[in-house]
Coordinates of C-alpha atoms in Angstrom, one line a residue:
X44 CA 21.2 50.4 6.2
X45 CA 22.5 53.7 5.0
X46 CA 20.5 56.2 3.0
X47 CA 22.7 55.7 -0.1
X48 CA 22.1 51.9 0.0
X49 CA 18.3 52.4 0.4
X50 CA 18.4 54.8 -2.5
X51 CA 20.0 52.2 -4.7
X52 CA 17.3 49.7 -3.8
X53 CA 14.6 52.3 -4.5
X54 CA 16.2 52.7 -7.9
X55 CA 15.3 49.1 -8.6
X56 CA 11.8 49.8 -7.4
X57 CA 11.7 52.6 -10.0
X58 CA 12.8 50.3 -12.8
X59 CA 10.2 47.7 -11.7
X60 CA 7.2 50.1 -11.6
X61 CA 8.2 51.8 -14.9
X62 CA 8.4 48.4 -16.6
X63 CA 4.8 47.7 -15.3
X64 CA 3.5 51.1 -16.4
X65 CA 5.1 50.6 -19.9
X66 CA 3.6 47.1 -20.1
X67 CA 0.0 48.3 -19.3
X68 CA 0.4 51.4 -21.5
X69 CA 1.4 49.3 -24.5
X70 CA -1.9 47.4 -24.4
X71 CA -3.9 50.7 -24.5
X72 CA -1.7 52.7 -26.8
X73 CA -0.1 49.9 -28.9
X74 CA 3.5 50.6 -30.1
X75 CA 3.9 50.4 -33.9
X76 CA 5.8 47.3 -35.3
X77 CA 8.9 49.4 -36.0
X78 CA 9.1 50.5 -32.4
X79 CA 11.3 47.6 -31.2
X80 CA 11.7 48.8 -27.7
X81 CA 8.0 49.4 -27.2
X82 CA 7.2 46.0 -28.7
X83 CA 9.6 44.3 -26.3
X84 CA 8.2 46.2 -23.3
X85 CA 4.8 45.0 -24.4
X86 CA 6.0 41.4 -23.8
X87 CA 8.3 41.6 -20.8
X88 CA 7.2 44.6 -18.9
X89 CA 5.3 42.4 -16.4
X90 CA 8.7 41.3 -15.0
X91 CA 8.9 44.6 -13.1
X92 CA 6.6 42.9 -10.5
X93 CA 9.3 40.2 -9.9
X94 CA 11.8 42.9 -9.0
X95 CA 9.4 44.0 -6.3
X96 CA 9.3 40.5 -5.0
X97 CA 13.1 40.3 -4.7
X98 CA 13.2 43.7 -2.9
X99 CA 10.3 42.8 -0.6
X100 CA 11.9 39.5 0.3
X101 CA 15.3 41.1 1.0
X102 CA 13.7 43.8 3.3
X103 CA 11.6 41.2 5.1
X104 CA 14.6 39.0 5.8
X105 CA 16.7 42.0 6.9
X106 CA 13.9 43.4 9.2
X107 CA 13.0 40.0 10.7
X108 CA 16.6 39.2 11.4
X109 CA 16.5 42.2 13.8
X110 CA 13.0 41.6 15.2
X111 CA 12.8 38.2 16.6
X112 CA 10.7 38.4 19.7
X113 CA 7.0 38.8 20.1
X114 CA 7.0 42.6 20.7
X115 CA 9.2 43.3 17.7
X116 CA 7.2 41.0 15.4
X117 CA 4.0 42.8 16.5
X118 CA 5.7 46.0 15.5
X119 CA 6.7 44.5 12.2
X120 CA 3.0 43.5 11.4
X121 CA 1.8 47.0 12.6
X122 CA 4.2 48.8 10.2
X123 CA 3.4 46.5 7.3
X124 CA -0.3 47.0 7.9
X125 CA -0.1 50.8 7.8
X126 CA 2.3 50.8 4.9
X127 CA 0.1 48.5 2.7
X128 CA -3.6 48.6 3.7
X129 CA -4.7 52.2 3.9
X130 CA -3.6 53.3 0.5
X131 CA -4.7 50.0 -0.9
X132 CA -8.2 50.6 0.4
X133 CA -8.1 54.0 -1.2
X134 CA -7.1 52.4 -4.5
X135 CA -9.8 49.7 -4.4
X136 CA -12.4 52.4 -3.6
X137 CA -11.1 54.5 -6.5
X138 CA -11.5 51.5 -8.8
X139 CA -15.1 50.9 -7.5
X140 CA -16.0 54.6 -8.1
X141 CA -14.5 54.5 -11.6
X142 CA -16.3 51.2 -12.4
X143 CA -19.6 52.7 -11.2
X144 CA -19.1 55.8 -13.3
X145 CA -17.8 54.2 -16.5
X146 CA -19.5 50.8 -16.8
X147 CA -22.5 51.1 -14.4
X148 CA -20.8 49.1 -11.7
X149 CA -20.5 45.9 -13.6
X150 CA -17.6 44.7 -11.3
X151 CA -18.9 45.9 -8.0
X152 CA -20.3 42.5 -7.0
X153 CA -16.8 41.0 -7.1
X154 CA -14.8 43.9 -5.7
X155 CA -14.6 42.1 -2.4
X156 CA -12.0 39.7 -3.9
X157 CA -9.3 42.3 -4.4
X158 CA -10.4 44.1 -1.2
X159 CA -9.5 41.0 0.8
X160 CA -6.2 40.4 -1.1
X161 CA -7.6 37.3 -2.8
X162 CA -7.0 38.3 -6.4
X163 CA -4.0 36.0 -7.0
X164 CA -5.8 33.0 -5.4
X165 CA -9.1 33.4 -7.2
X166 CA -8.1 34.5 -10.7
X167 CA -6.6 31.2 -11.8
X168 CA -9.8 29.4 -10.9
X169 CA -12.5 31.9 -11.8
X170 CA -10.8 33.9 -14.6
X171 CA -10.0 37.6 -14.9
X172 CA -13.6 38.4 -15.9
X173 CA -14.8 37.5 -12.4
X174 CA -11.9 39.0 -10.5
X175 CA -11.7 42.8 -11.0
X176 CA -8.7 45.1 -10.5
X177 CA -6.5 42.2 -11.5
X178 CA -3.1 44.0 -10.9
X179 CA -3.7 43.5 -7.2
X180 CA -2.6 39.9 -7.6
X181 CA 0.9 40.8 -6.6
X182 CA -0.5 42.1 -3.2
X183 CA -1.9 38.6 -2.7
X184 CA 1.6 37.3 -2.9
X185 CA 3.3 39.9 -0.8
X186 CA 0.7 40.1 2.0
X187 CA 0.6 36.3 2.3
X188 CA 4.4 36.2 2.5
X189 CA 4.5 39.0 5.1
X190 CA 2.0 37.0 7.3
X191 CA 3.6 33.6 6.9
X192 CA 7.2 34.7 7.3
X193 CA 6.4 37.0 10.2
X194 CA 4.7 34.2 12.1
X195 CA 7.5 31.8 11.2
X196 CA 10.2 34.2 12.5
X197 CA 8.2 34.6 15.7
X198 CA 7.5 30.9 16.3
X199 CA 10.7 29.3 14.9
X200 CA 13.5 31.7 14.1
X201 CA 16.1 28.9 14.4
X202 CA 14.5 27.1 11.4
X203 CA 13.7 30.3 9.4
X204 CA 16.4 29.9 6.8
X205 CA 15.7 26.2 6.3
X206 CA 12.0 26.9 5.7
X207 CA 12.9 29.5 3.1
X208 CA 15.1 27.1 1.3
X209 CA 12.3 24.5 1.4
X210 CA 9.9 27.1 -0.1
X211 CA 12.3 27.6 -3.0
X212 CA 12.8 23.9 -3.6
X213 CA 9.1 23.1 -3.5
X214 CA 8.0 26.0 -5.8
X215 CA 9.5 24.6 -8.9
X216 CA 7.8 21.2 -8.8
X217 CA 4.5 22.9 -7.8
X218 CA 4.7 25.1 -11.0
X219 CA 5.6 22.1 -13.1
X220 CA 2.6 20.2 -11.7
X221 CA 0.3 23.2 -12.3
X222 CA 1.6 23.5 -15.9
X223 CA 1.9 19.9 -17.0
X224 CA -0.5 18.3 -14.6
X225 CA -3.4 20.8 -14.6
X226 CA -2.7 22.6 -17.8
X227 CA -2.4 26.0 -16.4
X228 CA -1.0 28.7 -18.6
X229 CA 2.2 30.5 -17.7
X230 CA 0.2 33.7 -17.0
X231 CA -2.1 32.0 -14.4
X232 CA 0.8 30.2 -12.7
X233 CA 2.5 33.6 -12.3
X234 CA -0.6 35.0 -10.5
X235 CA -0.9 32.1 -8.0
X236 CA 0.7 33.0 -4.6
X237 CA 1.9 29.6 -3.6
X238 CA 3.7 29.2 -6.9
X239 CA 5.5 32.6 -6.4
X240 CA 6.6 32.6 -2.8
X241 CA 10.1 31.5 -3.9
X242 CA 10.7 34.9 -5.4
X243 CA 10.3 36.5 -2.0
X244 CA 12.1 33.6 -0.2
X245 CA 15.2 34.1 -2.5
X246 CA 15.3 37.8 -1.6
X247 CA 15.0 37.0 2.1
X248 CA 17.8 34.4 1.8
X249 CA 20.0 37.1 0.2
X250 CA 19.4 39.3 3.3
X251 CA 20.3 36.4 5.6
X252 CA 23.7 35.7 4.1
X253 CA 22.9 32.5 2.2
X254 CA 24.5 33.9 -1.0
X255 CA 27.5 35.6 0.6
X256 CA 30.1 33.8 -1.5
X257 CA 28.3 34.8 -4.7
X258 CA 28.0 38.4 -3.4
X259 CA 31.7 38.8 -2.5
X260 CA 32.9 38.7 -6.1
X261 CA 34.3 41.9 -7.6
X262 CA 31.7 44.2 -9.2
X263 CA 28.9 41.9 -8.0
X264 CA 26.3 44.6 -8.3
X265 CA 27.3 45.4 -11.9
X266 CA 27.4 41.7 -12.9
X267 CA 24.1 40.7 -11.3
X268 CA 22.4 43.8 -12.5
X269 CA 23.6 43.2 -16.0
X270 CA 22.4 39.5 -15.7
X271 CA 19.0 40.6 -14.5
X272 CA 18.5 43.1 -17.3
X273 CA 19.8 40.5 -19.8
X274 CA 17.3 37.9 -18.5
X275 CA 14.4 40.5 -18.9
X276 CA 15.4 41.0 -22.5
X277 CA 16.0 37.3 -23.3
X278 CA 12.6 36.4 -21.8
X279 CA 11.2 38.3 -24.8
X280 CA 12.0 35.1 -26.8
X281 CA 11.3 32.6 -24.0
X282 CA 7.6 33.5 -24.3
X283 CA 7.7 31.5 -27.5
X284 CA 8.5 28.3 -25.6
X285 CA 5.9 27.7 -22.9
X286 CA 5.9 26.5 -20.2
X287 CA 9.6 27.7 -19.7
X288 CA 8.8 31.0 -18.0
X289 CA 5.9 29.5 -15.9
X290 CA 8.1 26.8 -14.5
X291 CA 11.9 27.4 -14.6
X292 CA 11.9 31.0 -15.8
X293 CA 10.5 32.4 -12.6
X294 CA 13.2 30.7 -10.5
X295 CA 16.0 31.9 -12.8
X296 CA 14.8 35.5 -12.7
X297 CA 14.1 35.4 -9.0
X298 CA 17.6 34.2 -8.2
X299 CA 19.2 36.9 -10.5
X300 CA 17.1 39.6 -9.0
X301 CA 17.8 38.5 -5.4
X302 CA 21.5 38.5 -6.1
X303 CA 21.3 42.0 -7.7
X304 CA 19.4 43.4 -4.7
X305 CA 21.8 41.7 -2.2
X306 CA 24.8 43.1 -4.1
X307 CA 23.5 46.6 -4.3
X308 CA 22.8 46.6 -0.5
X309 CA 26.5 46.0 0.0
X310 CA 27.7 48.9 -2.1
X311 CA 29.2 51.7 -0.1
X312 CA 29.9 55.3 -1.1
X313 CA 27.8 58.1 -2.7
X314 CA 25.1 57.0 -5.1
X315 CA 25.2 59.8 -7.6
X316 CA 22.5 62.0 -9.2
X317 CA 21.0 59.3 -11.4
X318 CA 20.3 57.0 -8.4
X319 CA 19.0 60.0 -6.4
X320 CA 16.6 60.9 -9.2
X321 CA 15.3 57.4 -9.8
X322 CA 15.1 56.7 -6.1
X323 CA 12.4 59.3 -5.8
X324 CA 10.3 57.3 -8.2
X325 CA 11.0 54.2 -6.2
X326 CA 9.9 55.9 -3.1
X327 CA 6.3 56.2 -4.5
X328 CA 6.4 53.0 -6.5
X329 CA 3.7 51.4 -4.4
X330 CA 1.3 54.2 -5.2
X331 CA 2.3 54.2 -8.8
X332 CA 1.7 50.5 -9.1
X333 CA -1.8 50.8 -7.6
X334 CA -3.0 53.9 -9.4
X335 CA -1.2 54.0 -12.8
X336 CA -4.0 52.2 -14.6
X337 CA -6.5 54.9 -13.6
X338 CA -4.3 57.5 -15.2
X339 CA -3.8 55.4 -18.3
X340 CA -7.6 55.0 -18.6
X341 CA -8.1 58.8 -18.1
X342 CA -5.6 59.4 -20.9
X343 CA -7.6 57.0 -23.2
X344 CA -10.8 59.0 -22.5
X345 CA -9.0 62.4 -23.1
X346 CA -7.3 61.0 -26.2
X347 CA -10.6 59.8 -27.7
X348 CA -12.5 63.0 -26.7
X349 CA -10.0 65.4 -28.3
X350 CA -8.6 63.1 -31.0
X351 CA -5.1 63.6 -29.8
X352 CA -3.8 60.4 -31.3
X353 CA -1.3 59.9 -28.5
X354 CA 1.4 57.3 -29.3
X355 CA 2.8 54.7 -26.9
X356 CA 5.8 56.8 -25.7
X357 CA 3.7 60.0 -25.2
X358 CA 1.1 58.1 -23.2
X359 CA 3.7 56.3 -21.2
X360 CA 5.6 59.4 -20.2
X361 CA 2.4 61.4 -19.4
X362 CA 0.9 58.5 -17.4
X363 CA 4.2 58.0 -15.5
X364 CA 4.6 61.7 -14.8
X365 CA 1.1 62.2 -13.6
X366 CA 1.1 59.1 -11.4
X367 CA 4.5 60.1 -10.0
X368 CA 3.3 63.6 -9.0
X369 CA 0.1 62.2 -7.4
X370 CA 2.3 59.6 -5.6
X371 CA 4.5 62.4 -4.1
X372 CA 1.4 64.2 -2.8
X373 CA 0.0 60.9 -1.4
X374 CA 3.4 60.1 0.2
X375 CA 3.9 63.5 2.0
X376 CA 0.3 64.0 3.1
X377 CA -1.0 60.5 3.6
X378 CA 1.4 57.6 3.5
X379 CA 4.4 59.1 5.3
X380 CA 2.4 60.3 8.3
X381 CA 0.8 56.8 8.6
X382 CA 4.3 55.2 8.5
X383 CA 5.6 57.5 11.2
X384 CA 2.6 56.7 13.4
X385 CA 3.0 52.9 12.8
X386 CA 6.7 53.0 13.6
X387 CA 6.2 54.3 17.2
X388 CA 6.7 51.2 19.5
X389 CA 4.0 50.6 21.9
X390 CA 6.3 48.9 24.4
X391 CA 10.1 48.8 24.8
X392 CA 11.8 46.1 22.7
X393 CA 13.5 43.2 24.4
X394 CA 16.1 43.2 21.7
X395 CA 19.0 45.7 22.4

């Protein structure tokens, strides 16, 4: 994939992480009632994570399509490990240190749950009070998907696409059962990895050509991008009608996001200055996702200490900027060198 195409996908990452930062900022620095945009972000900002799922699924599908034998799959797992785990461990340790300093370590007894990527599995059963650092739920989804899809590609590539389709088809009845049968709230359904694998599967299917007919229409990237943004906005009102989002809504948005990602990956030509600027945010979006709450919390302490009376937009912009700068430092001095180390093949590939 060309650098321009990767930049466009990183721009979607930027949108996703900024939605998440805005969402969490709005609950610490509440937007006034007259701030319509801020109030909407307070309701739908969480959907930025679903953009990550579509992107992750697409990239998994694209990579695994090229890496089908044992040696290449081993390299896939190696690269995923070094991309995800080291900075994640730093983030969990940072959370633990902050918890010890600010609340006398009230959550340290349960910190092993996010540390083992179990947040999404345990929160629906134990509640958020017993599962700290809750935003790591999305890593439960992605890490599980990487492991399952990587093993599936290695053991049974010929059936890979069919299994992805089966995952999508089974996810909807699973969510309906969790909602109507067990009485789970939409929010808890959204955290539970088995109920969210379809979002990643749809992205992978887009990479494997399943939606080629839909992606060949004129201005596909513009159409599906507009549809994705429109769904994000319309879901502001869908929250009034549970369990729509927790059942059908995730599927609708997952499909739209997968089509948008797939369409953008096909666009040729220069990407322009705006894409280049936002792509730099997307480049460090993983760091920003893991660490933005720490910066928001620090802003709250400073705001209270000095009576700054920061508003939502001020806090959002400051937190985003600080996390972005820290992310660039982490990328250049920590994450990028690890990625380069992980990408060195230990044995020659059997795939030409």
